[in-house]
Short mmCIF file of C-alpha atoms and ligand atoms in Angstrom, two decimals:
data_model
loop_
_atom_site.label_atom_id
_atom_site.label_comp_id
_atom_site.label_asym_id
_atom_site.label_seq_id
_atom_site.Cartn_x
_atom_site.Cartn_y
_atom_site.Cartn_z
CA MET A 139 4.86 -8.75 12.29
CA LYS A 140 1.12 -9.09 12.66
CA VAL A 141 -0.53 -10.48 9.53
CA LEU A 142 -3.42 -8.37 8.25
CA VAL A 143 -6.01 -9.39 5.67
CA ALA A 144 -7.28 -6.72 3.29
CA ALA A 145 -10.56 -7.80 1.65
CA SER A 146 -10.46 -6.67 -1.99
CA ILE A 147 -14.00 -5.63 -2.91
CA LEU A 148 -13.40 -6.09 -6.64
CA SER A 149 -14.78 -9.60 -6.21
CA ALA A 150 -17.77 -8.51 -4.07
CA ASP A 151 -21.29 -8.21 -5.45
CA PHE A 152 -21.50 -4.53 -6.43
CA ALA A 153 -25.29 -4.62 -6.25
CA HIS A 154 -24.91 -5.50 -2.56
CA LEU A 155 -21.59 -3.86 -1.82
CA GLY A 156 -22.46 -2.51 1.61
CA LYS A 157 -23.77 -5.87 2.73
CA ASP A 158 -20.67 -7.71 1.48
CA ILE A 159 -18.35 -5.21 3.20
CA LYS A 160 -20.21 -5.55 6.52
CA LYS A 161 -20.01 -9.33 6.18
CA ALA A 162 -16.24 -9.19 5.56
CA GLU A 163 -15.80 -6.85 8.54
CA GLU A 164 -17.80 -9.12 10.83
CA ALA A 165 -15.83 -12.11 9.51
CA GLY A 166 -12.59 -10.58 10.81
CA CYS A 167 -10.84 -8.86 7.92
CA ASP A 168 -8.56 -5.97 8.93
CA LEU A 169 -8.73 -3.59 5.96
CA ILE A 170 -11.03 -2.91 3.04
CA HIS A 171 -9.01 -2.90 -0.19
CA VAL A 172 -10.54 -0.75 -2.93
CA ASP A 173 -9.29 -1.22 -6.50
CA VAL A 174 -9.52 1.92 -8.61
CA MET A 175 -8.98 1.34 -12.36
CA ASP A 176 -9.13 3.83 -15.22
CA GLY A 177 -9.11 1.76 -18.42
CA HIS A 178 -5.69 3.25 -19.32
CA PHE A 179 -3.08 1.95 -16.91
CA VAL A 180 -5.05 -1.29 -16.74
CA PRO A 181 -7.62 -2.71 -19.19
CA ASN A 182 -10.59 -2.38 -16.83
CA ILE A 183 -12.67 0.40 -15.27
CA THR A 184 -13.98 0.22 -11.72
CA ILE A 185 -14.87 2.84 -9.15
CA GLY A 186 -14.12 6.41 -8.14
CA PRO A 187 -14.07 8.66 -5.05
CA CYS A 188 -17.88 8.78 -4.67
CA VAL A 189 -17.96 5.06 -3.96
CA VAL A 190 -15.14 5.39 -1.42
CA ARG A 191 -17.07 8.22 0.27
CA ASP A 192 -20.13 6.00 0.72
CA ILE A 193 -18.12 2.96 1.87
CA ARG A 194 -16.54 5.24 4.49
CA LYS A 195 -19.97 5.69 6.08
CA ILE A 196 -20.63 1.99 6.61
CA THR A 197 -17.36 0.59 7.99
CA ARG A 198 -14.86 1.49 10.67
CA LEU A 199 -12.09 -0.50 9.00
CA PRO A 200 -9.25 1.40 7.33
CA LEU A 201 -9.80 1.93 3.61
CA ASP A 202 -6.81 0.74 1.60
CA VAL A 203 -7.20 2.41 -1.80
CA HIS A 204 -5.16 0.97 -4.67
CA LEU A 205 -4.88 3.43 -7.56
CA MET A 206 -4.29 1.64 -10.87
CA ILE A 207 -4.65 4.83 -12.89
CA GLU A 208 -2.52 7.19 -14.96
CA LYS A 209 -1.56 10.53 -13.37
CA PRO A 210 -2.60 9.34 -9.88
CA GLN A 211 -1.35 12.60 -8.36
CA ASN A 212 -4.37 14.35 -9.91
CA TYR A 213 -6.78 12.21 -7.87
CA VAL A 214 -5.05 11.66 -4.51
CA GLN A 215 -6.76 14.61 -2.85
CA ASP A 216 -10.22 13.45 -3.96
CA PHE A 217 -9.61 9.98 -2.55
CA ILE A 218 -8.36 11.42 0.73
CA LYS A 219 -11.41 13.69 1.04
CA ALA A 220 -13.56 10.61 0.38
CA GLY A 221 -12.07 8.96 3.48
CA SER A 222 -9.10 6.83 2.37
CA ASP A 223 -6.63 5.80 5.09
CA MET A 224 -4.00 4.24 2.84
CA ILE A 225 -3.30 5.12 -0.77
CA THR A 226 -1.17 3.04 -3.11
CA LEU A 227 0.39 4.54 -6.21
CA HIS A 228 2.15 2.50 -8.89
CA ALA A 229 5.82 3.18 -9.60
CA GLU A 230 4.95 2.71 -13.29
CA THR A 231 2.67 5.78 -13.09
CA ILE A 232 4.48 8.28 -10.84
CA SER A 233 8.08 9.47 -10.46
CA ASN A 234 9.80 9.29 -7.10
CA ALA A 235 9.88 13.11 -6.98
CA LYS A 236 6.09 13.38 -7.46
CA PHE A 237 5.49 10.54 -4.97
CA LYS A 238 7.46 12.48 -2.33
CA ILE A 239 5.43 15.62 -3.03
CA GLN A 240 2.17 13.72 -2.45
CA LYS A 241 3.58 12.28 0.79
CA THR A 242 4.53 15.71 2.07
CA LYS A 243 1.32 17.40 0.96
CA PHE A 244 -1.04 14.82 2.42
CA SER A 245 0.69 13.57 5.55
CA GLU A 246 -2.60 12.44 7.15
CA VAL A 247 -2.72 9.20 5.14
CA LYS A 248 -0.27 6.35 4.58
CA PHE A 249 1.31 6.15 1.15
CA GLY A 250 2.33 2.91 -0.48
CA ILE A 251 4.26 2.26 -3.64
CA SER A 252 3.35 -0.66 -5.87
CA LEU A 253 5.04 -2.51 -8.69
CA ASN A 254 3.74 -4.90 -11.32
CA PRO A 255 5.05 -8.49 -11.55
CA ALA A 256 7.30 -7.56 -14.49
CA THR A 257 8.73 -4.44 -12.82
CA PRO A 258 12.09 -5.10 -11.17
CA LEU A 259 12.64 -4.29 -7.51
CA LYS A 260 15.32 -1.72 -8.39
CA LYS A 261 12.62 0.52 -9.85
CA ILE A 262 11.13 1.16 -6.40
CA ILE A 263 14.37 1.41 -4.37
CA PRO A 264 14.39 5.25 -4.52
CA TYR A 265 10.78 5.36 -3.22
CA LEU A 266 11.46 3.23 -0.15
CA LYS A 267 12.73 6.10 2.00
CA SER A 268 9.38 7.87 1.87
CA ALA A 269 6.93 4.97 1.36
CA ASP A 270 4.95 3.82 4.42
CA PHE A 271 4.38 0.43 2.80
CA VAL A 272 4.99 -1.47 -0.43
CA LEU A 273 2.32 -3.37 -2.35
CA VAL A 274 3.81 -6.13 -4.50
CA MET A 275 1.50 -7.21 -7.33
CA SER A 276 1.38 -10.96 -7.74
CA VAL A 277 -0.90 -10.83 -10.80
CA ASN A 278 -0.99 -8.35 -13.66
CA PRO A 279 -3.35 -5.68 -12.36
CA GLY A 280 -6.81 -5.31 -13.87
CA PHE A 281 -8.93 -8.24 -12.77
CA GLY A 282 -9.76 -10.38 -9.78
CA GLY A 283 -9.61 -14.16 -9.83
CA GLN A 284 -6.27 -14.54 -11.63
CA GLN A 285 -3.60 -17.09 -10.82
CA PHE A 286 -0.77 -16.14 -8.47
CA ILE A 287 2.55 -15.51 -10.27
CA SER A 288 5.09 -17.32 -8.12
CA SER A 289 8.13 -15.67 -9.73
CA VAL A 290 7.37 -12.61 -7.51
CA LEU A 291 8.42 -14.54 -4.39
CA PRO A 292 12.19 -13.78 -4.69
CA LYS A 293 11.26 -10.10 -5.12
CA ILE A 294 9.31 -10.16 -1.83
CA ARG A 295 12.21 -11.89 -0.07
CA LYS A 296 14.74 -9.33 -1.34
CA LEU A 297 12.42 -6.48 -0.43
CA ARG A 298 12.02 -7.81 3.14
CA GLU A 299 15.83 -7.74 3.53
CA ILE A 300 15.99 -4.02 2.77
CA PHE A 301 12.59 -2.68 3.94
CA SER A 302 11.24 -2.90 7.47
CA GLY A 303 7.77 -1.44 6.83
CA ASP A 304 4.59 -3.26 5.83
CA ILE A 305 4.76 -5.40 2.70
CA SER A 306 1.41 -6.07 1.10
CA VAL A 307 0.88 -8.67 -1.63
CA ASP A 308 -2.06 -8.44 -4.02
CA GLY A 309 -3.36 -11.02 -6.48
CA GLY A 310 -4.15 -14.73 -6.39
CA ILE A 311 -4.01 -15.01 -2.59
CA ASN A 312 -5.61 -18.14 -1.15
CA ASP A 313 -4.82 -20.53 1.72
CA LYS A 314 -1.81 -21.94 -0.20
CA THR A 315 -0.25 -18.81 -1.69
CA ALA A 316 -0.79 -16.95 1.61
CA LYS A 317 1.80 -19.22 3.23
CA LEU A 318 4.29 -18.63 0.41
CA VAL A 319 4.07 -14.84 0.62
CA LYS A 320 4.16 -14.80 4.43
CA ASP A 321 7.25 -17.01 4.44
CA ALA A 322 8.80 -14.57 1.96
CA GLY A 323 8.18 -11.66 4.38
CA ALA A 324 4.82 -10.14 3.47
CA ASN A 325 2.45 -9.14 6.29
CA ILE A 326 -0.59 -7.64 4.53
CA LEU A 327 -2.51 -9.99 2.27
CA ALA A 328 -4.95 -8.37 -0.18
CA CYS A 329 -7.46 -10.98 -1.16
CA GLY A 330 -10.58 -10.77 -3.30
CA SER A 331 -12.11 -13.85 -4.86
CA TYR A 332 -10.94 -16.32 -2.21
CA ILE A 333 -13.00 -14.39 0.36
CA PHE A 334 -15.94 -13.00 -1.62
CA LYS A 335 -16.54 -16.09 -3.75
CA SER A 336 -16.45 -18.36 -0.68
CA LYS A 337 -19.54 -19.47 1.23
CA ASN A 338 -17.93 -18.71 4.57
CA TYR A 339 -15.95 -15.44 4.74
CA ARG A 340 -14.78 -16.09 8.30
CA GLN A 341 -13.32 -19.46 7.42
CA ALA A 342 -11.61 -18.04 4.31
CA ILE A 343 -10.06 -15.17 6.30
CA GLU A 344 -8.88 -17.51 9.07
CA ARG A 345 -7.37 -19.90 6.56
CA ILE A 346 -5.34 -17.08 5.03
CA LYS A 347 -4.25 -15.74 8.43
CA ASN A 348 -3.24 -19.15 9.72
CA ALA A 349 -1.63 -20.40 6.50
C1 DX5 B 606 -6.05 -6.79 -9.24
C2 DX5 B 606 -6.44 -6.12 -7.95
C3 DX5 B 606 -6.58 -7.05 -6.81
C4 DX5 B 606 -7.65 -8.09 -7.00
C5 DX5 B 606 -7.26 -9.31 -6.26
O1 DX5 B 606 -5.72 -5.84 -10.18
O2 DX5 B 606 -5.49 -5.14 -7.58
O3 DX5 B 606 -6.78 -6.36 -5.58
O4 DX5 B 606 -8.92 -7.70 -6.59
O5 DX5 B 606 -8.21 -10.28 -6.51
P1 DX5 B 606 -7.91 -11.81 -6.26
O6 DX5 B 606 -7.63 -12.00 -4.81
O7 DX5 B 606 -9.15 -12.48 -6.73
O8 DX5 B 606 -6.70 -12.17 -7.11
ZN1 ZN B 607 -5.60 -4.29 -5.54
#
């Protein structure tokens, strides 16, 4: 499967967000990963649909919107209207029944299901029939720049045995951990600080892709 890099803007400079996104696009990233946090599901607050709407105007890349919020079903429509292409919901925040309803209601976007490092794979098995992709968290969600939790690797391997769609991994991705998650079967690498805190975005993205 082709390896895609999703640049996670959480580690960008929010005072120059447009500029950083254009730089990441020109440097060869494949998706723009947008972390939405509500201060309830995770202990941090970030951005809402109005920011997604304005990002939509400045990039052609697909917008990969990661909802780390309670009651995500109440906000899906707003994020779609704002221009999201992919929306990830956490299995800790939505039942399989409600996930399926969202999928059916808003068939124009891709829906992913995510799980935290401590959440066992069995929790998401029922969602796999309707999910377009799975996003495996490799840090506890809430902040960029955390260390990769390597105990998620067996989970990615097991998931790859039973799921043929895209597997995204998010948290602590760099040139070393990128190889570990690719070998385990992941093909979308969401990466924030390794790209945005580097001096050379292109080199960082290539190092992840070629790891
Ligand atoms: C964490 C976010 C990640 C984060 C990754 O809750 O979901 O997308 O930005 O950042 P790095 O790559 O710095 O771990
Ligand atoms: Zn994320």
